[in-house]
Coordinates of C-alpha atoms in Angstrom, one line a residue:
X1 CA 0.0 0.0 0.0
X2 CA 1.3 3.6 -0.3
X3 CA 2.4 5.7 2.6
X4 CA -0.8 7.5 2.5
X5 CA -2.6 4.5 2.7
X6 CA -0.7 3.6 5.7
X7 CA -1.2 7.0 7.3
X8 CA -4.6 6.8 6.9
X9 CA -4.6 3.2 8.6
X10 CA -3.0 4.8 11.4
X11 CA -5.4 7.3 11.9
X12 CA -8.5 5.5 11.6
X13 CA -7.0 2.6 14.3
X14 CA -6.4 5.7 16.5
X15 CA -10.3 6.7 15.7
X16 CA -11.6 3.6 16.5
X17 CA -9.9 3.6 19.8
X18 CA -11.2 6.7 21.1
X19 CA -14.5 5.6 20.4
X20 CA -14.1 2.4 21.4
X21 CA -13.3 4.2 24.9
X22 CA -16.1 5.9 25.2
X23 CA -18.7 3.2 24.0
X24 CA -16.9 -0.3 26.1
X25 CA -17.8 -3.5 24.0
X26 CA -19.1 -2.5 20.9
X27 CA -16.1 -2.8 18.2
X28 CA -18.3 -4.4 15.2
X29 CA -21.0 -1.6 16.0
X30 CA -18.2 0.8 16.4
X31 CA -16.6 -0.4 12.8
X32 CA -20.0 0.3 11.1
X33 CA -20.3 4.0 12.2
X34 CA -16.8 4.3 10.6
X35 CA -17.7 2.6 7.5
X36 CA -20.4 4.9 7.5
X37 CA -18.4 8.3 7.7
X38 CA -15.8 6.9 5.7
X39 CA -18.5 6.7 2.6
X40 CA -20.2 9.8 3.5
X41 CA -23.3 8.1 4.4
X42 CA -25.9 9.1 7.4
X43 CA -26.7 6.3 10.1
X44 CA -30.0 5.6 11.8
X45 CA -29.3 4.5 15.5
X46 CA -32.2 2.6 16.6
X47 CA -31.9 1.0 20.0
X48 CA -33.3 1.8 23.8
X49 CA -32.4 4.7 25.5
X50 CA -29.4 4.6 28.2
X51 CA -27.0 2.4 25.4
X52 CA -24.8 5.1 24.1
X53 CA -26.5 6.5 21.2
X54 CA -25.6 10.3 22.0
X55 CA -22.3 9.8 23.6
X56 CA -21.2 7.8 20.0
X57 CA -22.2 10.5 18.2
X58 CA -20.3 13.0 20.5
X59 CA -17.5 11.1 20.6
X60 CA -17.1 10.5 17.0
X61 CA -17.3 14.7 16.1
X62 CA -15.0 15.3 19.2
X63 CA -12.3 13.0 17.5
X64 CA -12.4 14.3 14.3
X65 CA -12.5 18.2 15.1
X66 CA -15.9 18.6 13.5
X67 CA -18.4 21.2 14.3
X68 CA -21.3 19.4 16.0
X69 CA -25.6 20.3 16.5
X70 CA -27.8 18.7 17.9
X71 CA -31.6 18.6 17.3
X72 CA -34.0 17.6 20.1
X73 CA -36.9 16.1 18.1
X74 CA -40.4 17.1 19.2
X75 CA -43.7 17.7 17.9
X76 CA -43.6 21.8 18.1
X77 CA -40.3 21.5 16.2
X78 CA -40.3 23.0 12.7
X79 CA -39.0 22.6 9.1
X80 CA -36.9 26.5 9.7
X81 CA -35.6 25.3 12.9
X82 CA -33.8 22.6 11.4
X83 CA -32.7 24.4 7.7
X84 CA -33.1 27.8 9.3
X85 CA -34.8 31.2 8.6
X86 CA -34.8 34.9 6.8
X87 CA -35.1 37.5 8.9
X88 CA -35.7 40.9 7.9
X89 CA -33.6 44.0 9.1
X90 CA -35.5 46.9 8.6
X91 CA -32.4 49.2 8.7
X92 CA -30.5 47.3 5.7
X93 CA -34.1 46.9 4.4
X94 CA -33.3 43.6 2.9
X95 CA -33.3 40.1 4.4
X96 CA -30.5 38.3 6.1
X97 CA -30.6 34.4 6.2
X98 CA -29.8 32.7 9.9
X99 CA -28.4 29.4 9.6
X100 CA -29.9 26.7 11.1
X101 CA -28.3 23.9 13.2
X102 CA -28.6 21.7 9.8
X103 CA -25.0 24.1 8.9
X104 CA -22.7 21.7 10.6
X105 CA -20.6 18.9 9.8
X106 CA -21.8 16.3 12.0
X107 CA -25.5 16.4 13.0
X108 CA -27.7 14.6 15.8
X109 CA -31.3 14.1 15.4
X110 CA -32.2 13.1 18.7
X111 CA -35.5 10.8 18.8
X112 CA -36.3 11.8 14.9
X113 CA -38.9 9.7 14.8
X114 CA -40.9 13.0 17.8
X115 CA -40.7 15.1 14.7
X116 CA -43.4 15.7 12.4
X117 CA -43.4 14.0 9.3
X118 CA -43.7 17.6 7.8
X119 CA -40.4 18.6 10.2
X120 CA -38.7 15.4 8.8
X121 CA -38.7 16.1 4.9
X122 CA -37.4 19.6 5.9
X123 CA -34.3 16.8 6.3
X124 CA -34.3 15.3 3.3
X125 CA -32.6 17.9 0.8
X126 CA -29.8 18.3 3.2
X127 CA -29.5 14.7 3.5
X128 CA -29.5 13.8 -0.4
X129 CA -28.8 17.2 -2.3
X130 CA -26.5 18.1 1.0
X131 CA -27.5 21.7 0.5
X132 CA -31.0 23.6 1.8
X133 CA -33.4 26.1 0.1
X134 CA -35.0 28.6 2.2
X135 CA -36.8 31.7 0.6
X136 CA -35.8 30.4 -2.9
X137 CA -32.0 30.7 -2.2
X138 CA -29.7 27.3 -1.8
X139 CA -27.2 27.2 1.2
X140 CA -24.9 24.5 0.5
X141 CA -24.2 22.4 3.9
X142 CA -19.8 22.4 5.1
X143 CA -18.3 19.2 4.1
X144 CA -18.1 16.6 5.9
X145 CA -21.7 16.8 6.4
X146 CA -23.1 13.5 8.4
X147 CA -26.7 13.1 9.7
X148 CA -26.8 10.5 12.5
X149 CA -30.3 9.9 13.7
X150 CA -31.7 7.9 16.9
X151 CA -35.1 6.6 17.6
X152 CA -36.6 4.4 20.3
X153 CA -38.1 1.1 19.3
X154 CA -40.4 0.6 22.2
X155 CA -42.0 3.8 22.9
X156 CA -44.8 4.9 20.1
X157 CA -46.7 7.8 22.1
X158 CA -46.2 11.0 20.6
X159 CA -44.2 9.4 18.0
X160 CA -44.4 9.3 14.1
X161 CA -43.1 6.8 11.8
X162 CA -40.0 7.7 9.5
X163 CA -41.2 7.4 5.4
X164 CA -39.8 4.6 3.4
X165 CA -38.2 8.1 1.4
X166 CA -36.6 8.9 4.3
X167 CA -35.2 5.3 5.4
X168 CA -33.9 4.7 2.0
X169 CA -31.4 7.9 2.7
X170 CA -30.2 6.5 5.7
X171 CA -27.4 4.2 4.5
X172 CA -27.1 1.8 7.6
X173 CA -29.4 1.1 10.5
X174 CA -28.4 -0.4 13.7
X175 CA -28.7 -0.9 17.2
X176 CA -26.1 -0.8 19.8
X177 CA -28.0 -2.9 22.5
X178 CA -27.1 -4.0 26.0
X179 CA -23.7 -4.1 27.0
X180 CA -22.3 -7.6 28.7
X181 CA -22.5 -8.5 32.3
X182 CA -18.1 -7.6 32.4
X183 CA -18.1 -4.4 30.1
X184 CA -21.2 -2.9 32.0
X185 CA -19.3 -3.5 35.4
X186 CA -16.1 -1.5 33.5
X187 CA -18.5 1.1 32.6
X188 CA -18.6 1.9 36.0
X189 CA -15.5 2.2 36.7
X190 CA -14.4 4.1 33.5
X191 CA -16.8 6.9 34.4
X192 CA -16.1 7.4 38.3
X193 CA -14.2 10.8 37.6
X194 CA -15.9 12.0 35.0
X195 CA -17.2 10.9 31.4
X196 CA -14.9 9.3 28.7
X197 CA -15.9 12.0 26.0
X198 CA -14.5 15.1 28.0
X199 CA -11.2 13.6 28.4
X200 CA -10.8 12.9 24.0
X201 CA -8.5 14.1 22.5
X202 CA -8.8 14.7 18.3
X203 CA -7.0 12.2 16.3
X204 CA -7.7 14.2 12.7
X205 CA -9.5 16.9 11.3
X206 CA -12.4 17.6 8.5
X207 CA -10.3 18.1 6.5
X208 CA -8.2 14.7 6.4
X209 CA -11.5 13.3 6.9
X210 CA -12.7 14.5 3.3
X211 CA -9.5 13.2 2.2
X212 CA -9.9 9.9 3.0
X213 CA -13.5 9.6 2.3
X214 CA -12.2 10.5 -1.3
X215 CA -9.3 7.6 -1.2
X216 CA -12.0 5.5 -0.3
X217 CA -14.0 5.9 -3.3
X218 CA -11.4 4.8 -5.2
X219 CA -11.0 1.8 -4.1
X220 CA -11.1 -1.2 -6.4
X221 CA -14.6 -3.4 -7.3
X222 CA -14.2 -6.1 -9.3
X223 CA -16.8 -6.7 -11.8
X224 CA -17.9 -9.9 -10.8
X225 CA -18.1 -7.9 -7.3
X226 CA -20.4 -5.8 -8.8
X227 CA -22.6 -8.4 -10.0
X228 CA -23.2 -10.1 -6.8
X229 CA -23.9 -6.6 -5.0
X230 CA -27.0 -6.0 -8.2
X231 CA -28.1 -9.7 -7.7
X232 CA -28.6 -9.6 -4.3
X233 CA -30.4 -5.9 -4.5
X234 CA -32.4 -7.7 -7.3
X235 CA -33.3 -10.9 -5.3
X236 CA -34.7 -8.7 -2.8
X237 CA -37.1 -7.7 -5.1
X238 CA -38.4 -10.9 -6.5
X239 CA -38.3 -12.7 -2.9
X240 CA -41.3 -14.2 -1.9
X241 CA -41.5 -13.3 1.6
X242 CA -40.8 -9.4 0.7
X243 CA -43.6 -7.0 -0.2
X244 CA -41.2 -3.6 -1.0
X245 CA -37.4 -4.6 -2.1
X246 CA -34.5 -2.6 -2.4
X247 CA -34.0 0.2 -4.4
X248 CA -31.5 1.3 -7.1
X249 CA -30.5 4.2 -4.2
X250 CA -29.8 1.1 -1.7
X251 CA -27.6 -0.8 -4.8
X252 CA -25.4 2.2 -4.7
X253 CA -25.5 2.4 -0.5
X254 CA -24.1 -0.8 -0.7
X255 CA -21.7 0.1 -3.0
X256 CA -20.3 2.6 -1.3
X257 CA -20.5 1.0 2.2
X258 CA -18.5 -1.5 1.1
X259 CA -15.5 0.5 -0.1
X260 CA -15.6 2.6 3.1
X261 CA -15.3 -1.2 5.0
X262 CA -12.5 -2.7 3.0
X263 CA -10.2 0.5 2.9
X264 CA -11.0 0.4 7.0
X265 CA -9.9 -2.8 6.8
X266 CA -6.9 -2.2 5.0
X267 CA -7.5 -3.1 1.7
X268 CA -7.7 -1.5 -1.7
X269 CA -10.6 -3.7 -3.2
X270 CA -14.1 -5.0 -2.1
X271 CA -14.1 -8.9 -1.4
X272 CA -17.9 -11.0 -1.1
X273 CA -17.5 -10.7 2.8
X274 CA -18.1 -7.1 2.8
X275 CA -20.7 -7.4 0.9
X276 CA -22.7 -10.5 3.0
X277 CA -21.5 -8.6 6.0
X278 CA -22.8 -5.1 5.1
X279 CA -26.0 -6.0 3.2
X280 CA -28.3 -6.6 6.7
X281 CA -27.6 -3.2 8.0
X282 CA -27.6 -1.6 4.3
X283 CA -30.3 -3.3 3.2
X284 CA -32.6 -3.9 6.4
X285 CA -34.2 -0.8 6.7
X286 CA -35.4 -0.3 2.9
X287 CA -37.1 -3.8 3.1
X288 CA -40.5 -4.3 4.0
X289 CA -41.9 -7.9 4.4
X290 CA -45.7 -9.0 3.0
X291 CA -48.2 -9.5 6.1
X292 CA -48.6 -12.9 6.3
X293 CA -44.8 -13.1 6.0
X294 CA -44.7 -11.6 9.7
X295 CA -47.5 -13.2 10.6
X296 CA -45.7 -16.6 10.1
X297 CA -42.4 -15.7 12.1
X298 CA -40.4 -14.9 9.4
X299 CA -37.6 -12.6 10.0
X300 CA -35.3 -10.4 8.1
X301 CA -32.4 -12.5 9.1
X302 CA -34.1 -15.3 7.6
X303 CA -34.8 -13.5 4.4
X304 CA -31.2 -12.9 4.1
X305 CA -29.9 -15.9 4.6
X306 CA -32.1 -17.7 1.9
X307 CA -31.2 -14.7 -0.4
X308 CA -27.2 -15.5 0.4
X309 CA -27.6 -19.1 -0.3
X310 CA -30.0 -18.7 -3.7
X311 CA -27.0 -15.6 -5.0
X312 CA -23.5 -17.5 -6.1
X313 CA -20.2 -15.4 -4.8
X314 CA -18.1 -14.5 -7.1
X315 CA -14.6 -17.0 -6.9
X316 CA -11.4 -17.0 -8.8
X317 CA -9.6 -19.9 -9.2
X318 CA -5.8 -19.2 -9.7
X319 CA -3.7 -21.5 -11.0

């Protein structure tokens, strides 16, 4: 590998240790969020409150020197308090436009799921066109610009369900979930004298961070590779058990996703693995399941294992 290849190893293993600091027990959770930033994509946290959610979040913006917001979802909360508002100044006599939280680099929707579904489109420019229009004038967003969203499972009062337009520009969804009986009894410990986030210290900035998001486009996907990732997109859509399959957008996701994973990994091409490994979490969200599908037990896990073992992977045989 080149020497900025290497550097960039470096640098992410020093960014996965800080988090994993903060957030005890969670590497493979941990290793998502990085694929995640790595190909520019935002990430829908979806667990139980208490588990970390926030404190990743923080953690990861804190490490990389980026300009951070968040936004406490609630009912009262509107579209111009997320993209933000004109306001007129009588002495200049003209209109002057106040940024909105959504002009960061790494944003928190707390609870997004407490907006409005009328709040939550004001979300989807910035998360697809990464720019916002208010008044008829676009505002392009700083770059990196990462939305990472949290929602509780369990608690539906007061609550309103994310779009299937909105899901499908999340590139990953996952949960953190309960920490072990040994890493919840460290947790203790690790946060006696104070929390794990105030004592971080940044391993890069923004702008290395655009950097290597650009280095990690490039690297290599074979075209046999490519194949696998559009037959398994495709089987999702023919699959008996699934009512709505993936989209062409959630093809690309995966894409993408997998890039970010092998250069994390220290490679310059995308192998089958990433692909299996990254499709549940890619994928997941943008699937819905027919009825009596539910109704029978079936699961998504299920669904993707029967689509692994019906799609070939890719080999080559050297000689």
């Amino acid at each position: 590998m080149e020497a900025i290849l290497m550097e960039d190893l470096e640098i992410l293993k020093r960014l996965k240790a800080n988090l994993e600091s903060c957030i005890l027990g969670k590497e493979a959770e941990i290793e998502l969020l990085l694929a995640a930033t790595l190909a520019g994509g935002h990430v829908l946290l979806e667990d139980v409150p208490g588990t970390g959610k926030t404190v990743l979040i923080k953690a990861l913006a804190k490490s990389v020197q980026g300009q951070f917001r968040r936004i406490q979802c609630n009912p009262d909360l509107l579209p111009t308090d997320i993209t933000g508002v004109s306001i007129y100044h009588p002495k200049q006599e003209t209109f002057w436009f106040r940024p909105g939280p959504v002009m960061t680099n790494i944003l928190l929707a707390d609870e997004i799921n407490r907006a409005t579904t009328k709040t939550q489109s004001a979300l989807l420019e910035a998360m697809e066109e990464r720019h916002v229009t208010v008044d008829g004038e676009c505002y392009p967003l700083p770059e990196p610009f990462l939305l990472l969203a949290t929602q509780n499972p369990i608690d539906f009062e007061g609550t309103y369900v994310l779009p299937e337009a909105q899901l499908d520009r999340f590139m990953m969804k996952f949960s953190l979930g309960y920490p072990n009986h040994e890493t919840e009894k460290a947790m203790l410990f690790s946060q006696a004298v104070g929390h794990p986030v105030d004592r971080l210290e940044p391993v890069t900035d923004t702008e290395r961070l655009v950097a290597m998001q650009q280095r990690a486009k490039q690297v290599h996907v074979d075209d046999a590779v490519a194949d696998y990732i559009v037959s398994i997109a495709r089987k999702t859509r023919e699959h008996a058990a699934i009512f709505l399959g993936a989209s062409p957008r959630a093809t690309i996701a995966l894409l993408n996703a997998s890039k970010a994973l092998a250069y994390l990994r220290g490679r310059d091409f995308v192998i089958p693995d990433d692909i299996k490994y990254l499709a549940p979490y890619v994928l997941g969200h943008r699937i819905i399941l027919h009825s009596e599908a539910r109704i029978d037990g079936t699961t998504l896990d299920s669904v993707f294992k029967s689509i692994f073992e019906q799609v070939r992977v890719p080999v080559r045989l050297e000689k």
